[in-house]
Amino acid sequence: MSQKRVILITGGGSGIGRATARKFSAAGEHVVIADINESSGYRVVNEIKSANGDAEYVSVDVANDQSVVAMANEVNDRHGHIDVLVNCAGILQNISKAEDMDLEEHDRVWAVNYRGTYLCCQSIGTIMSKQTQSGSIVNISSMCAMFGSPTNTAYHAAKGAIRSFTKSAAIQYAHEGIRVNSIHPGYTETPFTIAPFSLPGALESRVSKIPLGRLASAEEIANPVLYLACEDSSYVTGAELVVDGGFLAQ
Ligand code: NAP
């Protein structure tokens, strides 16, 4: 039975998940990096251990229900509790109009982004509900949940579904003392954005539309995750926290 809080972060091997894992560990928590990418996952575990933190890797494909159940049970069997779930695993789609989009790719984008969030909430919510009135779930959606796209239909729709699902989960888990909130990052500097932002003019065009005039760092998205996972946010549930440098305020 782990004495520290157990923080399970899907997609913890890279970008926002990695920054979040490092911050939780620096705050003295036990971090579980749940990622499909084993080498990235172990890299973050080693980074955290080198800084005298406490972390482990567990393999998962969040889109696969059996994989998620096995991951949740493995972590719970080892520690006896899971206190915080951060649903951060996600993938982008290739640029395509809705009418041209490959259906298999459409379904994979939904499976990792939305279905993965749903499955992890279901499995880990069940574990949290057996604990005594505690638990916080933070779903990483996107500012893309709030508006349409000329070329990224499936991604925007899946992030919109996470936004809406978060509110249903918040209502349904409230009586168990489990809070569920979503974070909506704007453009953030991570491996995720390297390909789309390396197209000619793509980075400049996006930055020109951000009132703060720059991309977010992964750490700037991780900070509000820590807030939503701690007692300072004890009355916050079903909320959507936009962290976008002012993009949606326009
Ligand atoms: P990232 O650097 O690509 O990290 C995502 C991690 O999730 C990677 O380690 C990835 O592994 C893993 N992953 C992918 N599919 C998975 C699966 N099926 N099961 C488990 N793990 C899986 O991306 P990021 O920028 O940190 O993004 C994190 C989240 O923030 C995503 O949900 C994204 O949609 C959201 N977000 C990002 C931005 C942004 O501008 N970066 C903006 C808004 C929202 P691989 O490396 O092997 O794919």
Tab-separated table of C-alpha atoms and ligand atoms in Angstrom:
chain	number	residue	atom	x	y	z
A	1	MET	CA	0.000	0.000	0.000
A	2	SER	CA	1.558	3.243	-1.207
A	3	GLN	CA	1.588	6.069	1.375
A	4	LYS	CA	2.024	8.749	-1.267
A	5	ARG	CA	-0.826	9.802	-3.546
A	6	VAL	CA	-0.773	7.730	-6.754
A	7	ILE	CA	-1.063	9.887	-9.868
A	8	LEU	CA	-1.767	7.975	-13.088
A	9	ILE	CA	-0.980	9.949	-16.263
A	10	THR	CA	-1.859	8.511	-19.667
A	11	GLY	CA	0.428	9.839	-22.397
A	12	GLY	CA	2.905	10.581	-19.600
A	13	GLY	CA	5.870	9.729	-21.807
A	14	SER	CA	5.906	12.972	-23.774
A	15	GLY	CA	4.937	16.638	-23.949
A	16	ILE	CA	2.233	17.806	-21.556
A	17	GLY	CA	2.002	14.412	-19.813
A	18	ARG	CA	5.745	14.374	-19.206
A	19	ALA	CA	5.748	17.936	-17.801
A	20	THR	CA	2.785	17.037	-15.590
A	21	ALA	CA	4.519	13.895	-14.318
A	22	ARG	CA	7.656	15.826	-13.437
A	23	LYS	CA	5.669	18.464	-11.540
A	24	PHE	CA	3.646	15.916	-9.552
A	25	SER	CA	6.822	14.061	-8.693
A	26	ALA	CA	8.527	17.277	-7.570
A	27	ALA	CA	5.500	17.816	-5.302
A	28	GLY	CA	6.247	14.475	-3.609
A	29	GLU	CA	3.630	12.282	-5.311
A	30	HIS	CA	4.076	8.785	-6.794
A	31	VAL	CA	3.687	9.021	-10.568
A	32	VAL	CA	2.576	6.244	-12.916
A	33	ILE	CA	3.485	6.897	-16.546
A	34	ALA	CA	0.895	5.011	-18.639
A	35	ASP	CA	1.865	5.224	-22.284
A	36	ILE	CA	1.813	3.182	-25.483
A	37	ASN	CA	5.412	4.237	-26.141
A	38	GLU	CA	7.618	2.147	-23.857
A	39	SER	CA	10.896	3.944	-24.588
A	40	SER	CA	9.384	7.398	-23.914
A	41	GLY	CA	7.696	6.085	-20.784
A	42	TYR	CA	10.887	4.659	-19.306
A	43	ARG	CA	12.805	7.802	-20.295
A	44	VAL	CA	10.480	9.932	-18.146
A	45	VAL	CA	10.623	7.424	-15.285
A	46	ASN	CA	14.431	7.609	-15.390
A	47	GLU	CA	14.369	11.434	-15.492
A	48	ILE	CA	12.130	11.486	-12.418
A	49	LYS	CA	14.203	8.894	-10.547
A	50	SER	CA	17.402	10.827	-11.341
A	51	ALA	CA	15.796	13.795	-9.585
A	52	ASN	CA	15.053	11.530	-6.566
A	53	GLY	CA	11.377	11.270	-7.490
A	54	ASP	CA	9.106	8.269	-7.394
A	55	ALA	CA	7.797	6.912	-10.705
A	56	GLU	CA	7.013	3.752	-12.656
A	57	TYR	CA	5.983	2.884	-16.196
A	58	VAL	CA	2.952	0.849	-17.194
A	59	SER	CA	2.134	-0.068	-20.778
A	60	VAL	CA	-1.298	0.830	-22.157
A	61	ASP	CA	-3.142	1.459	-25.380
A	62	VAL	CA	-5.937	3.690	-24.095
A	63	ALA	CA	-8.082	2.875	-27.130
A	64	ASN	CA	-8.215	-0.794	-26.146
A	65	ASP	CA	-10.641	-1.697	-23.355
A	66	GLN	CA	-8.780	-4.830	-22.230
A	67	SER	CA	-5.499	-2.950	-22.124
A	68	VAL	CA	-7.053	-0.186	-19.999
A	69	VAL	CA	-8.666	-2.620	-17.530
A	70	ALA	CA	-5.379	-4.540	-17.187
A	71	MET	CA	-3.438	-1.300	-16.620
A	72	ALA	CA	-5.904	0.000	-14.012
A	73	ASN	CA	-5.937	-3.322	-12.113
A	74	GLU	CA	-2.155	-3.647	-12.226
A	75	VAL	CA	-1.673	-0.192	-10.680
A	76	ASN	CA	-4.416	-0.684	-8.096
A	77	ASP	CA	-3.162	-4.144	-7.102
A	78	ARG	CA	0.322	-2.718	-6.577
A	79	HIS	CA	-0.659	0.387	-4.606
A	80	GLY	CA	-4.154	-0.228	-3.219
A	81	HIS	CA	-5.396	3.156	-4.447
A	82	ILE	CA	-5.347	5.566	-7.386
A	83	ASP	CA	-5.886	9.170	-6.339
A	84	VAL	CA	-5.571	11.190	-9.534
A	85	LEU	CA	-6.108	10.268	-13.189
A	86	VAL	CA	-4.836	12.610	-15.900
A	87	ASN	CA	-6.127	11.614	-19.332
A	88	CYS	CA	-3.462	13.121	-21.553
A	89	ALA	CA	-2.846	10.499	-24.277
A	90	GLY	CA	-3.868	11.870	-27.645
A	91	ILE	CA	-3.070	11.878	-31.343
A	92	LEU	CA	-3.524	14.367	-34.156
A	93	GLN	CA	-4.984	13.592	-37.570
A	94	ASN	CA	-3.588	14.224	-41.029
A	95	ILE	CA	-4.935	17.380	-42.599
A	96	SER	CA	-8.067	16.486	-44.551
A	97	LYS	CA	-11.527	17.859	-45.264
A	98	ALA	CA	-14.316	15.788	-43.701
A	99	GLU	CA	-15.527	14.564	-47.081
A	100	ASP	CA	-12.062	13.173	-47.948
A	101	MET	CA	-11.085	11.725	-44.599
A	102	ASP	CA	-10.040	8.091	-44.384
A	103	LEU	CA	-12.600	6.366	-42.144
A	104	GLU	CA	-10.014	4.169	-40.467
A	105	GLU	CA	-8.005	7.252	-39.458
A	106	HIS	CA	-11.179	9.005	-38.308
A	107	ASP	CA	-12.009	6.084	-36.033
A	108	ARG	CA	-8.453	5.867	-34.630
A	109	VAL	CA	-8.455	9.598	-33.778
A	110	TRP	CA	-11.740	9.103	-31.919
A	111	ALA	CA	-10.528	5.882	-30.308
A	112	VAL	CA	-7.373	7.352	-28.796
A	113	ASN	CA	-8.709	10.794	-27.903
A	114	TYR	CA	-12.331	10.206	-26.854
A	115	ARG	CA	-12.709	6.450	-26.315
A	116	GLY	CA	-9.412	6.365	-24.423
A	117	THR	CA	-10.572	9.118	-22.082
A	118	TYR	CA	-13.915	7.382	-21.576
A	119	LEU	CA	-12.370	3.937	-20.934
A	120	CYS	CA	-9.824	5.272	-18.430
A	121	CYS	CA	-12.507	7.253	-16.572
A	122	GLN	CA	-14.650	4.112	-16.449
A	123	SER	CA	-11.952	1.746	-15.151
A	124	ILE	CA	-10.232	4.114	-12.771
A	125	GLY	CA	-13.491	5.772	-11.710
A	126	THR	CA	-14.654	2.324	-10.560
A	127	ILE	CA	-11.488	1.940	-8.486
A	128	MET	CA	-11.771	5.474	-7.080
A	129	SER	CA	-15.419	4.949	-6.158
A	130	LYS	CA	-14.392	2.126	-3.796
A	131	GLN	CA	-12.074	4.533	-1.973
A	132	THR	CA	-13.434	6.859	0.674
A	133	GLN	CA	-14.838	9.960	-1.003
A	134	SER	CA	-11.747	10.921	-2.909
A	135	GLY	CA	-10.393	11.177	-6.418
A	136	SER	CA	-9.735	13.741	-9.098
A	137	ILE	CA	-9.867	13.139	-12.853
A	138	VAL	CA	-8.436	15.723	-15.255
A	139	ASN	CA	-9.225	15.246	-18.937
A	140	ILE	CA	-6.926	17.016	-21.381
A	141	SER	CA	-9.201	18.214	-24.161
A	142	SER	CA	-8.166	21.213	-26.308
A	143	MET	CA	-9.285	24.701	-27.187
A	144	CYS	CA	-10.243	22.911	-30.449
A	145	ALA	CA	-13.277	21.569	-28.545
A	146	MET	CA	-14.771	25.060	-28.800
A	147	PHE	CA	-14.643	25.746	-32.533
A	148	GLY	CA	-14.727	24.066	-35.933
A	149	SER	CA	-11.871	23.370	-38.302
A	150	PRO	CA	-11.528	23.457	-42.082
A	151	THR	CA	-9.186	20.438	-42.025
A	152	ASN	CA	-9.168	18.632	-38.635
A	153	THR	CA	-12.781	17.519	-38.250
A	154	ALA	CA	-12.245	14.271	-36.337
A	155	TYR	CA	-9.760	15.772	-33.859
A	156	HIS	CA	-11.967	18.788	-33.060
A	157	ALA	CA	-15.050	16.575	-32.725
A	158	ALA	CA	-13.300	14.099	-30.426
A	159	LYS	CA	-12.024	16.921	-28.204
A	160	GLY	CA	-15.568	18.364	-28.129
A	161	ALA	CA	-16.823	14.970	-26.987
A	162	ILE	CA	-14.280	14.945	-24.139
A	163	ARG	CA	-15.539	18.376	-23.042
A	164	SER	CA	-19.129	17.203	-22.935
A	165	PHE	CA	-18.357	13.769	-21.433
A	166	THR	CA	-16.393	15.439	-18.618
A	167	LYS	CA	-19.560	17.202	-17.445
A	168	SER	CA	-21.594	13.957	-17.444
A	169	ALA	CA	-18.830	12.145	-15.554
A	170	ALA	CA	-18.637	15.021	-13.031
A	171	ILE	CA	-22.354	14.755	-12.305
A	172	GLN	CA	-22.325	10.964	-12.104
A	173	TYR	CA	-19.265	10.706	-9.836
A	174	ALA	CA	-20.006	13.703	-7.575
A	175	HIS	CA	-21.749	11.641	-4.886
A	176	GLU	CA	-18.632	9.440	-4.633
A	177	GLY	CA	-16.478	12.499	-3.887
A	178	ILE	CA	-14.722	12.201	-7.266
A	179	ARG	CA	-14.235	15.449	-9.187
A	180	VAL	CA	-13.902	15.485	-12.990
A	181	ASN	CA	-12.729	18.527	-14.952
A	182	SER	CA	-11.344	19.303	-18.401
A	183	ILE	CA	-8.411	21.448	-19.480
A	184	HIS	CA	-8.389	23.084	-22.907
A	185	PRO	CA	-4.846	23.924	-23.963
A	186	GLY	CA	-4.059	26.249	-26.799
A	187	TYR	CA	-1.067	25.715	-29.076
A	188	THR	CA	1.652	24.133	-26.943
A	189	GLU	CA	5.276	23.408	-27.723
A	190	THR	CA	5.577	19.589	-27.617
A	191	PRO	CA	6.546	16.777	-30.029
A	192	PHE	CA	2.844	16.725	-31.024
A	193	THR	CA	3.070	20.104	-32.750
A	194	ILE	CA	6.463	19.688	-34.448
A	195	ALA	CA	5.058	18.279	-37.711
A	196	PRO	CA	2.110	20.661	-38.242
A	197	PHE	CA	4.116	23.725	-37.194
A	198	SER	CA	7.050	22.877	-39.469
A	199	LEU	CA	4.997	23.543	-42.606
A	200	PRO	CA	6.056	26.865	-44.190
A	201	GLY	CA	4.467	29.814	-42.363
A	202	ALA	CA	2.372	27.560	-40.088
A	203	LEU	CA	4.010	28.549	-36.800
A	204	GLU	CA	4.051	32.296	-37.593
A	205	SER	CA	0.417	32.230	-38.662
A	206	ARG	CA	-0.688	30.576	-35.412
A	207	VAL	CA	1.447	32.735	-33.131
A	208	SER	CA	0.092	35.886	-34.817
A	209	LYS	CA	-3.400	34.887	-33.604
A	210	ILE	CA	-2.413	34.370	-29.942
A	211	PRO	CA	-2.875	37.516	-27.799
A	212	LEU	CA	0.061	36.562	-25.547
A	213	GLY	CA	2.142	36.287	-28.724
A	214	ARG	CA	3.744	32.880	-28.131
A	215	LEU	CA	3.060	29.164	-27.769
A	216	ALA	CA	2.469	27.674	-24.316
A	217	SER	CA	5.164	25.555	-22.720
A	218	ALA	CA	4.113	22.086	-21.563
A	219	GLU	CA	4.767	23.231	-17.972
A	220	GLU	CA	2.199	26.038	-18.373
A	221	ILE	CA	-0.447	23.383	-19.095
A	222	ALA	CA	0.792	21.122	-16.297
A	223	ASN	CA	0.341	23.837	-13.619
A	224	PRO	CA	-3.492	23.930	-13.855
A	225	VAL	CA	-3.561	20.111	-13.883
A	226	LEU	CA	-1.895	20.182	-10.456
A	227	TYR	CA	-4.436	22.747	-9.266
A	228	LEU	CA	-7.379	20.580	-10.362
A	229	ALA	CA	-5.804	17.562	-8.653
A	230	CYS	CA	-5.365	19.193	-5.238
A	231	GLU	CA	-7.570	20.386	-2.368
A	232	ASP	CA	-7.339	24.015	-3.530
A	233	SER	CA	-9.933	23.068	-6.181
A	234	SER	CA	-12.148	21.042	-3.813
A	235	TYR	CA	-15.377	22.745	-5.020
A	236	VAL	CA	-14.480	22.649	-8.728
A	237	THR	CA	-16.078	19.876	-10.767
A	238	GLY	CA	-17.530	19.665	-14.271
A	239	ALA	CA	-15.532	22.783	-15.146
A	240	GLU	CA	-13.586	23.567	-18.297
A	241	LEU	CA	-10.344	25.450	-17.840
A	242	VAL	CA	-9.097	27.152	-20.998
A	243	VAL	CA	-5.303	27.696	-21.052
A	244	ASP	CA	-4.736	29.291	-24.449
A	245	GLY	CA	-2.862	32.602	-24.119
A	246	GLY	CA	-6.108	34.470	-24.782
A	247	PHE	CA	-6.929	32.813	-28.123
A	248	LEU	CA	-10.617	32.144	-27.361
A	249	ALA	CA	-11.164	35.530	-25.756
A	250	GLN	CA	-11.131	37.182	-29.197
B	1	NAP	P1	2.650	14.226	-27.295
B	1	NAP	O1	3.895	14.938	-26.946
B	1	NAP	O2	2.537	13.573	-28.629
B	1	NAP	O3	2.343	13.136	-26.150
B	1	NAP	C1	1.288	12.228	-26.264
B	1	NAP	C2	1.714	10.894	-25.651
B	1	NAP	O4	0.580	9.992	-25.734
B	1	NAP	C3	2.858	10.229	-26.425
B	1	NAP	O5	3.790	9.626	-25.553
B	1	NAP	C4	2.120	9.179	-27.244
B	1	NAP	O6	2.933	8.108	-27.673
B	1	NAP	C5	1.063	8.744	-26.261
B	1	NAP	N1	-0.020	7.997	-26.895
B	1	NAP	C6	-0.474	8.104	-28.172
B	1	NAP	N2	-1.428	7.193	-28.408
B	1	NAP	C7	-1.584	6.498	-27.256
B	1	NAP	C8	-2.411	5.404	-26.883
B	1	NAP	N3	-3.262	4.854	-27.747
B	1	NAP	N4	-2.341	4.940	-25.609
B	1	NAP	C9	-1.460	5.482	-24.729
B	1	NAP	N5	-0.622	6.492	-25.036
B	1	NAP	C10	-0.690	7.000	-26.288
B	1	NAP	O7	1.398	15.216	-27.211
B	1	NAP	P2	1.091	16.488	-26.254
B	1	NAP	O8	1.262	17.706	-27.045
B	1	NAP	O9	1.768	16.338	-24.950
B	1	NAP	O10	-0.470	16.300	-26.082
B	1	NAP	C11	-1.037	15.749	-24.907
B	1	NAP	C12	-2.530	15.993	-24.952
B	1	NAP	O11	-2.774	17.394	-25.039
B	1	NAP	C13	-3.224	15.357	-26.158
B	1	NAP	O12	-4.455	14.819	-25.741
B	1	NAP	C14	-3.444	16.528	-27.099
B	1	NAP	O13	-4.578	16.342	-27.919
B	1	NAP	C15	-3.670	17.647	-26.103
B	1	NAP	N6	-3.393	18.979	-26.649
B	1	NAP	C16	-2.153	19.281	-27.144
B	1	NAP	C17	-1.939	20.562	-27.673
B	1	NAP	C18	-0.610	20.970	-28.234
B	1	NAP	O14	-0.560	22.041	-28.897
B	1	NAP	N7	0.479	20.225	-28.009
B	1	NAP	C19	-2.987	21.491	-27.683
B	1	NAP	C20	-4.217	21.133	-27.174
B	1	NAP	C21	-4.412	19.868	-26.653
B	1	NAP	P3	3.631	8.251	-29.148
B	1	NAP	O15	4.673	9.304	-29.006
B	1	NAP	O16	4.178	6.891	-29.421
B	1	NAP	O17	2.525	8.647	-30.089
